Short mmCIF file of C-alpha atoms and ligand atoms in Angstrom, two decimals:
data_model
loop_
_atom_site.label_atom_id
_atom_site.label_comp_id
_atom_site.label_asym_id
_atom_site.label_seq_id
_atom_site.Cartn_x
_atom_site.Cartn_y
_atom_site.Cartn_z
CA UNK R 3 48.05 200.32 198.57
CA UNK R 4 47.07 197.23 199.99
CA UNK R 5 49.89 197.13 202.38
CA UNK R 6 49.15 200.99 203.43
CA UNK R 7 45.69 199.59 204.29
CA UNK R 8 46.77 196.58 206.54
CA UNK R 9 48.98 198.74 208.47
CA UNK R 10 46.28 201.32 209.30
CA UNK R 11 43.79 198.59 210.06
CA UNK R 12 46.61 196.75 212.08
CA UNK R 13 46.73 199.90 214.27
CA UNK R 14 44.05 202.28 213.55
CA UNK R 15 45.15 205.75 215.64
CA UNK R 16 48.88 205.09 215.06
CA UNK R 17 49.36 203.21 211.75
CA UNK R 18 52.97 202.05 210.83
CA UNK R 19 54.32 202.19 214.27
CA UNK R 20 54.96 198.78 216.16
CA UNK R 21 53.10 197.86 219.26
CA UNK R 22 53.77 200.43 222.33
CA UNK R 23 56.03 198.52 224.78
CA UNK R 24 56.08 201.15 227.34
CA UNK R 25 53.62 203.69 228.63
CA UNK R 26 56.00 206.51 227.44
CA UNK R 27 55.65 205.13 223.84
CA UNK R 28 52.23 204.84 223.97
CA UNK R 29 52.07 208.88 225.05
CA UNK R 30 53.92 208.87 221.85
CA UNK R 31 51.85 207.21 219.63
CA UNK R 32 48.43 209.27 220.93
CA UNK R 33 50.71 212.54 219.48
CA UNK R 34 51.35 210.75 216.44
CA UNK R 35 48.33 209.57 215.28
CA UNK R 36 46.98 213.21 216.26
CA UNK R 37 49.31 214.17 213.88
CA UNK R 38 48.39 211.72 211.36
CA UNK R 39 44.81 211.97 211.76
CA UNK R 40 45.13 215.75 211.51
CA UNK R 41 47.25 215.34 208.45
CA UNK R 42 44.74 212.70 206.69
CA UNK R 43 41.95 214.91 207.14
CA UNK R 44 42.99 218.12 205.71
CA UNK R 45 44.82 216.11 203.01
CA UNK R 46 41.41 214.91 202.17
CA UNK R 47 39.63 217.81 202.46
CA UNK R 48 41.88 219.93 200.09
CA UNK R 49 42.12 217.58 197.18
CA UNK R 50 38.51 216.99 197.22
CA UNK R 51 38.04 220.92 197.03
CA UNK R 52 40.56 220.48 194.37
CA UNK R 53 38.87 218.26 192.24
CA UNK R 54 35.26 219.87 193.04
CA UNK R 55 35.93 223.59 191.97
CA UNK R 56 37.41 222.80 188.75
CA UNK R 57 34.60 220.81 187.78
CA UNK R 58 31.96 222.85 189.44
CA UNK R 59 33.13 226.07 187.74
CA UNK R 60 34.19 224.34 184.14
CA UNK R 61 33.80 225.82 181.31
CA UNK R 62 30.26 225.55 179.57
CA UNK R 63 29.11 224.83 182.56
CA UNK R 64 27.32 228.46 182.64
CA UNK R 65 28.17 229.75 186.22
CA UNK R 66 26.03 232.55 187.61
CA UNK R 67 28.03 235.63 188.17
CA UNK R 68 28.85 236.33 191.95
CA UNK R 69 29.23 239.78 193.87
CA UNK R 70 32.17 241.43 194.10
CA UNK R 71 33.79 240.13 197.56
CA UNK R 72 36.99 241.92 198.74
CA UNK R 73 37.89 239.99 201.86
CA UNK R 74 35.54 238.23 204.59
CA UNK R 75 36.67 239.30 208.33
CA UNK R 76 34.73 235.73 209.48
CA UNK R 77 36.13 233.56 207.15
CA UNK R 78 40.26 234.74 207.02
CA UNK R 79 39.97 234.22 211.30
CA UNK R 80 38.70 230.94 211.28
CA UNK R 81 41.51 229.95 208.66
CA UNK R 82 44.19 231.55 210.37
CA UNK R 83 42.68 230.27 213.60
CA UNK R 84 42.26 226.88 213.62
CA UNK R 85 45.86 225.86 212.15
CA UNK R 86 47.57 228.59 214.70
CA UNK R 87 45.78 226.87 216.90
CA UNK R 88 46.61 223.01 216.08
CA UNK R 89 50.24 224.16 215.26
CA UNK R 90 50.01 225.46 219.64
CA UNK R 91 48.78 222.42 220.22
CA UNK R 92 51.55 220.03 218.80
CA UNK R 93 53.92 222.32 219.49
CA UNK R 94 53.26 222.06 223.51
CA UNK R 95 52.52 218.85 223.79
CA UNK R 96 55.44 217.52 221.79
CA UNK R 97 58.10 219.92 223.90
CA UNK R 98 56.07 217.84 226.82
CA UNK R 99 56.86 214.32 225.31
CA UNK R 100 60.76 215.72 224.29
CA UNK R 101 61.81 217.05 227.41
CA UNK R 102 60.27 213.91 229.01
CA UNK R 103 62.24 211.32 227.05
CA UNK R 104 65.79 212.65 227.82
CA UNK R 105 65.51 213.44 231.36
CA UNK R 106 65.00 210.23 233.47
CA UNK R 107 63.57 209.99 236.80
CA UNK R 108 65.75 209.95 239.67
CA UNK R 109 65.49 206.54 240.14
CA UNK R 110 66.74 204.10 237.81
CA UNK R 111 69.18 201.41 236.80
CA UNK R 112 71.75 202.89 234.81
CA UNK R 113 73.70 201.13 231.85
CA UNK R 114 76.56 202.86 230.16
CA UNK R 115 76.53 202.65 226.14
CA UNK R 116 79.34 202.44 223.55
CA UNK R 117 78.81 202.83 219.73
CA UNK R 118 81.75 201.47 217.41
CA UNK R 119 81.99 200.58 214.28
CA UNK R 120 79.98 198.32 214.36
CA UNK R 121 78.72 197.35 217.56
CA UNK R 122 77.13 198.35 220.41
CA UNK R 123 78.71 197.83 224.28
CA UNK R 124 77.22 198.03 227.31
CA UNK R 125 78.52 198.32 230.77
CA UNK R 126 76.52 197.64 234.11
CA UNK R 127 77.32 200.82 236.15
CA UNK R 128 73.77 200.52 238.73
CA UNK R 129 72.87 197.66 240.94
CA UNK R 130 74.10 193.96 241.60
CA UNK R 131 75.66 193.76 238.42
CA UNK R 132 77.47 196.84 238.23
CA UNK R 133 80.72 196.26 236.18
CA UNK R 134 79.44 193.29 233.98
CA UNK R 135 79.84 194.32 230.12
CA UNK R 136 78.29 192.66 227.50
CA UNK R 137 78.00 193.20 223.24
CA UNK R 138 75.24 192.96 221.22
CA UNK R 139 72.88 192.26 223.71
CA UNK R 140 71.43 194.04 226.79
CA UNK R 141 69.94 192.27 229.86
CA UNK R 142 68.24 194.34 232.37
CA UNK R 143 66.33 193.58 235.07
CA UNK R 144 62.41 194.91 235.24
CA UNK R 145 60.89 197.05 237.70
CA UNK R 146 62.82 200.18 237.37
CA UNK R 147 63.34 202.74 234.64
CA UNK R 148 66.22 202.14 232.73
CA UNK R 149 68.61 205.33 231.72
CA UNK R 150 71.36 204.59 229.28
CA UNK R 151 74.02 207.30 228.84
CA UNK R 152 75.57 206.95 225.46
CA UNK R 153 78.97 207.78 224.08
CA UNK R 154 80.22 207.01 220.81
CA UNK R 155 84.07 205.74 220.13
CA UNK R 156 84.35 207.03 216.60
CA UNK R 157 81.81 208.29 214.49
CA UNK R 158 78.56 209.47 214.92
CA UNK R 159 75.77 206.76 215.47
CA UNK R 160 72.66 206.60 216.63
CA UNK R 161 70.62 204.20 219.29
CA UNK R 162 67.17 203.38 218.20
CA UNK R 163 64.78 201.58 220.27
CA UNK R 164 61.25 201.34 218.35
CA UNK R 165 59.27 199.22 220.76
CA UNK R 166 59.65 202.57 223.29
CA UNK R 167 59.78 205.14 220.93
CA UNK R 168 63.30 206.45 222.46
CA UNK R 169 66.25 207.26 219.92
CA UNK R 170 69.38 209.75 220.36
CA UNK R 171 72.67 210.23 218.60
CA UNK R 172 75.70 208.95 219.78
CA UNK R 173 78.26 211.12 219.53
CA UNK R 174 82.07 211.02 220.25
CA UNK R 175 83.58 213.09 223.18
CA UNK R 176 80.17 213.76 224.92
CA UNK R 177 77.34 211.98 226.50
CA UNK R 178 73.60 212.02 225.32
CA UNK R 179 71.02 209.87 227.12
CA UNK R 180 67.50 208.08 226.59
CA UNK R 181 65.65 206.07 229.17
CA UNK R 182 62.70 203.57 228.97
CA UNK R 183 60.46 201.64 231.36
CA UNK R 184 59.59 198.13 230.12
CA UNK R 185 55.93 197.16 231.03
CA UNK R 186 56.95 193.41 230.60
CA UNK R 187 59.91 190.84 229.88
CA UNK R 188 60.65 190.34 226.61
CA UNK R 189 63.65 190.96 223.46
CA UNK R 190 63.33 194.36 221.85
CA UNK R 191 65.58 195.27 219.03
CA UNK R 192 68.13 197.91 218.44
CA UNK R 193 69.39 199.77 215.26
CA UNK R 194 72.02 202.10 214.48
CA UNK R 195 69.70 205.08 213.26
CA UNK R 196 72.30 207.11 211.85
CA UNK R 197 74.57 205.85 208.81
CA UNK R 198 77.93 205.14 210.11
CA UNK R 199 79.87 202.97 207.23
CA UNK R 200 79.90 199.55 205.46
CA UNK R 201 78.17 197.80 207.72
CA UNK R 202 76.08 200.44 209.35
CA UNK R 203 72.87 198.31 208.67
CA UNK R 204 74.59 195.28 210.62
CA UNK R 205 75.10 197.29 213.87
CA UNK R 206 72.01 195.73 216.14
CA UNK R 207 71.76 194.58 219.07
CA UNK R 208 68.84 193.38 221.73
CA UNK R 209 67.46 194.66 224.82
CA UNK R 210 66.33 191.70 227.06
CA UNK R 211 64.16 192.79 229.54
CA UNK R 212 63.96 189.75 232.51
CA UNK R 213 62.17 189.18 235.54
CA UNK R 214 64.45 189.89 238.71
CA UNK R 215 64.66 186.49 239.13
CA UNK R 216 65.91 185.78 235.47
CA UNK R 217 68.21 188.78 235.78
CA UNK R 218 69.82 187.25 238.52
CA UNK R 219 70.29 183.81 237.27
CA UNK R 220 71.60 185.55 233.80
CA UNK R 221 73.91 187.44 235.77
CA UNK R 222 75.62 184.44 238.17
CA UNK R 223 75.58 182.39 234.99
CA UNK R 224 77.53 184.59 232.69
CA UNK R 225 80.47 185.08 234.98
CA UNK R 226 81.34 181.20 235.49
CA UNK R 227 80.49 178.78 232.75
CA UNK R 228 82.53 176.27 230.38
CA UNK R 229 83.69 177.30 227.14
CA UNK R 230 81.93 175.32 224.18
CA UNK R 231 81.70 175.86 220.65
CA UNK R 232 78.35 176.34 220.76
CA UNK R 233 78.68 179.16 222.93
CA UNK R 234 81.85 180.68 220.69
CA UNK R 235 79.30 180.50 217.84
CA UNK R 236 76.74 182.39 220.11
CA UNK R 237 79.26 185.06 221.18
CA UNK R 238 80.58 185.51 217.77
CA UNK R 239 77.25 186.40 216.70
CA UNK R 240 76.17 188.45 220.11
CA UNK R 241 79.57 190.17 220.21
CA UNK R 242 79.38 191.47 216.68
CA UNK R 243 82.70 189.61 215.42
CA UNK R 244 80.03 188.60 212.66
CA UNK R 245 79.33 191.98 211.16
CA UNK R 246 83.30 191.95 209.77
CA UNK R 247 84.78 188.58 210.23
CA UNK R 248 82.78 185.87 207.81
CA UNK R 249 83.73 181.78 208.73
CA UNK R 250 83.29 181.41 204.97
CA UNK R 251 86.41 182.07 203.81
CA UNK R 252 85.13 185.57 201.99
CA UNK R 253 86.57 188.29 202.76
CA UNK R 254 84.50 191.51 204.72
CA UNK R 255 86.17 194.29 206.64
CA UNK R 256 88.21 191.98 208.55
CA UNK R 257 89.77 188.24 207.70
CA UNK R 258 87.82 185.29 207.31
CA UNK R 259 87.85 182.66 210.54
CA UNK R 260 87.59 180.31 208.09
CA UNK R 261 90.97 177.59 208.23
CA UNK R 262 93.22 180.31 209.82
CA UNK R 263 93.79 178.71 213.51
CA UNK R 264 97.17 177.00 213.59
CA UNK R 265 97.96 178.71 209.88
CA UNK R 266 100.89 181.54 209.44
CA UNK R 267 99.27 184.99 209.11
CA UNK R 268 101.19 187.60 207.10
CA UNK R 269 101.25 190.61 208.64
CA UNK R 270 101.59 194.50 207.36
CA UNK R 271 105.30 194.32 209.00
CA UNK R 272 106.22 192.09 206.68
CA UNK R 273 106.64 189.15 209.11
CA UNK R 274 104.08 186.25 210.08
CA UNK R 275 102.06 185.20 212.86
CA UNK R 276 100.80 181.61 213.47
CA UNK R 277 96.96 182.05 214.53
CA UNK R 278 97.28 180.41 217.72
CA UNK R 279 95.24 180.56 220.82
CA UNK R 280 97.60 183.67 222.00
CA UNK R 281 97.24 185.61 218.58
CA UNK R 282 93.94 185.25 218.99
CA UNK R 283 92.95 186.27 222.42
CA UNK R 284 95.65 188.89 221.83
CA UNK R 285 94.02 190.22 218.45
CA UNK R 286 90.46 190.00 220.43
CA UNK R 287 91.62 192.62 223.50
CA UNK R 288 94.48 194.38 221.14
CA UNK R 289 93.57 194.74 217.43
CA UNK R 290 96.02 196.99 216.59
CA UNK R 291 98.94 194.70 217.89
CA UNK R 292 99.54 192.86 214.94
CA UNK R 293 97.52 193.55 211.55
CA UNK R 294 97.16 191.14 208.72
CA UNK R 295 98.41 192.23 205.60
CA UNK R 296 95.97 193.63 203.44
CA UNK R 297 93.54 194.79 206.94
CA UNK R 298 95.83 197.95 207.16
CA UNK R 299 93.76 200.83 208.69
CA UNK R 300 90.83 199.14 209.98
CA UNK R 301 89.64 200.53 213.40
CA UNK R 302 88.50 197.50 215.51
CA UNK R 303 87.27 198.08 218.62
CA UNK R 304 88.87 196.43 221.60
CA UNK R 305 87.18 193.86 223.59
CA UNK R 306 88.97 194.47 226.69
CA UNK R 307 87.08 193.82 229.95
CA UNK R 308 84.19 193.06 227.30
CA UNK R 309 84.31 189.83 227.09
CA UNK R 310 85.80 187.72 229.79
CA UNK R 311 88.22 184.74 229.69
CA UNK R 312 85.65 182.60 229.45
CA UNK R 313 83.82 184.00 226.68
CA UNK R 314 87.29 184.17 224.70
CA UNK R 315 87.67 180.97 224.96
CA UNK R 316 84.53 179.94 224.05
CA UNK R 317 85.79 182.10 220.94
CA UNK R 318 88.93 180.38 220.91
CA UNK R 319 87.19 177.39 220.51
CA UNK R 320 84.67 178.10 217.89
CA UNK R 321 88.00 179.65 215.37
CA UNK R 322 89.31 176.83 216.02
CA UNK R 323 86.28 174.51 214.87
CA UNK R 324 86.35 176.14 211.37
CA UNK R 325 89.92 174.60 210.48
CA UNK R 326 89.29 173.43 207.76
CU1 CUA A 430 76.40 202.90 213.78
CU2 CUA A 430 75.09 203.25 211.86
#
């Protein structure tokens, strides 16, 4: 109750939703908490007549017998009228908001998406960076709308963007789209809305929304840099390795990093790999190559042109850190 109350004082006209980020979601949030408001007041009004009558007309309580009424022209219009009347009303204005949210204006930086289990990819397909892919995180520069056109590589998923209000499926074999125009820099998160398998709940990812100037610095700075540990770590986590490969030694949809560089790997042909640098970067941009016994007829996704050389090394690195 108490928590119920916080969040409606937090945000009076739109309680439980997070703050607006864009003007679109705050077009949003004036429907909802029409809707809401709406809602909360004929909720109120009911049960109170529900709790009134009955004790008003209890028995003992000696009512005075009323006229005969058969039907009051007045009365049945207004209570036909007013909710045909707020039904027209959301009705129109939400078609206005829907139609608005899938069809981007003309103008805008475009960013193709890719759902897997369980991670989301982005590609640069607009502007200066056009080509650069990234995982698990999506930098984009401000000042122009940005439309992502979504395509799933296996199941159905869904990308959910709270702080704008925008969600769609993504769905194999065909392309949906949302757009959104950040007001200011900043990280906003993503979830997978739609549940898509074990780790469903782990599929996230980050929108970071930078100043031109940051985009561009983010941008030079990914393509050449040296290859750390640290940075391994980072991608590990970024890239989504984490969601199915723990460095604890237990065992989640995929092997443990933990102690397996320069150890033999059995694998489902009955032979053995050493985890070496080549296994490795070969296993990162061609899961299905060689499969470690016991992983049979897991679906990674390929990291091809995903992450670049020096990412994978960076990778490389970090698997290799966790020897022991
Ligand atoms: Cu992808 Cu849930």
């Amino acid at each position: 109750m108490l928590t119920i109350l916080t969040y409606i004082l937090l945000s009076p006209w739109a309680p439980f939703m997070p703050d607006a980020k864009s003007d679109f979601a705050e077009k949003i949030d004036l429907l909802y908490g029409f809707i809401w408001w709406a809602m909360t007041f004929f909720f109120v009004l009911i049960v109170a007549a529900m709790i009134y009558f009955p004790y008003k007309y209890r028995r003992g309580a000696q009512p005075t017998l009323t006229p005969r009424i058969t039907h009051n022209l007045l009365l049945e219009l207004t209570w036909s009228g007013i909710p045909a009347l707020l039904i027209l009303v959301i009705a129109f204005w939400g078609i206005n908001l829907y139609v608005r949210a899938y069809v981007p204006p003309g103008d805008n930086y475009e960013v193709n998406v890719t759902g897997k289990q369980w991670l989301w990819q982005f590609e640069h397909t607009g502007g200066k960076a056009s080509g650069l892919a990234e995982s698990g995180e999506l930098h984009v520069p401000m000042g122009k709308p940005i439309n992502l056109v979504m395509s799933s590589m296996d199941v159905i998923h869904s990308f959910f963007l709270p702080d704008f209000r925008v969600k769609a499926d993504v769905v194999p074999g065909r392309y949906t789209n949302i757009w959104f125009d950040p007001r200011e820099p900043g990280e906003y998160q993503v979830f997978c809305a739609e549940y898509c398998g074990d780790s469903h709940s782990g599929m996230l990812a980050k929108v970071i929304v930078q100043t031109p100037e940051e985009f561009e610095k983010w941008y030079k700075g990914i393509i050449i840099f040296d290859p750390t540990v640290d940075k391994g770590k980072e991608y590990y986590q970024k890239a989504g390795c984490v969601t199915c490969h723990s460095v604890d030694g237990s065992t989640l949809v995929g092997p443990s990093f933990k102690g397996i560089f320069g150890t033999p790997q059995p694998l489902t042909n009955g032979t053995s790999v050493v985890a070496d640098e080549n296994y490795i970067r070969e296993s990162i941009l061609q899961p299905q190559a060689k499969i470690v016994k016991g992983f049979e007829g897991q679906q990674m996704p390929s990291f091809q042109g995903v992450l670049n050389d020096s990412q994978l090394n960076s990778i490389i690195l970090y698997i290799k850190s966790l020897k022991q």
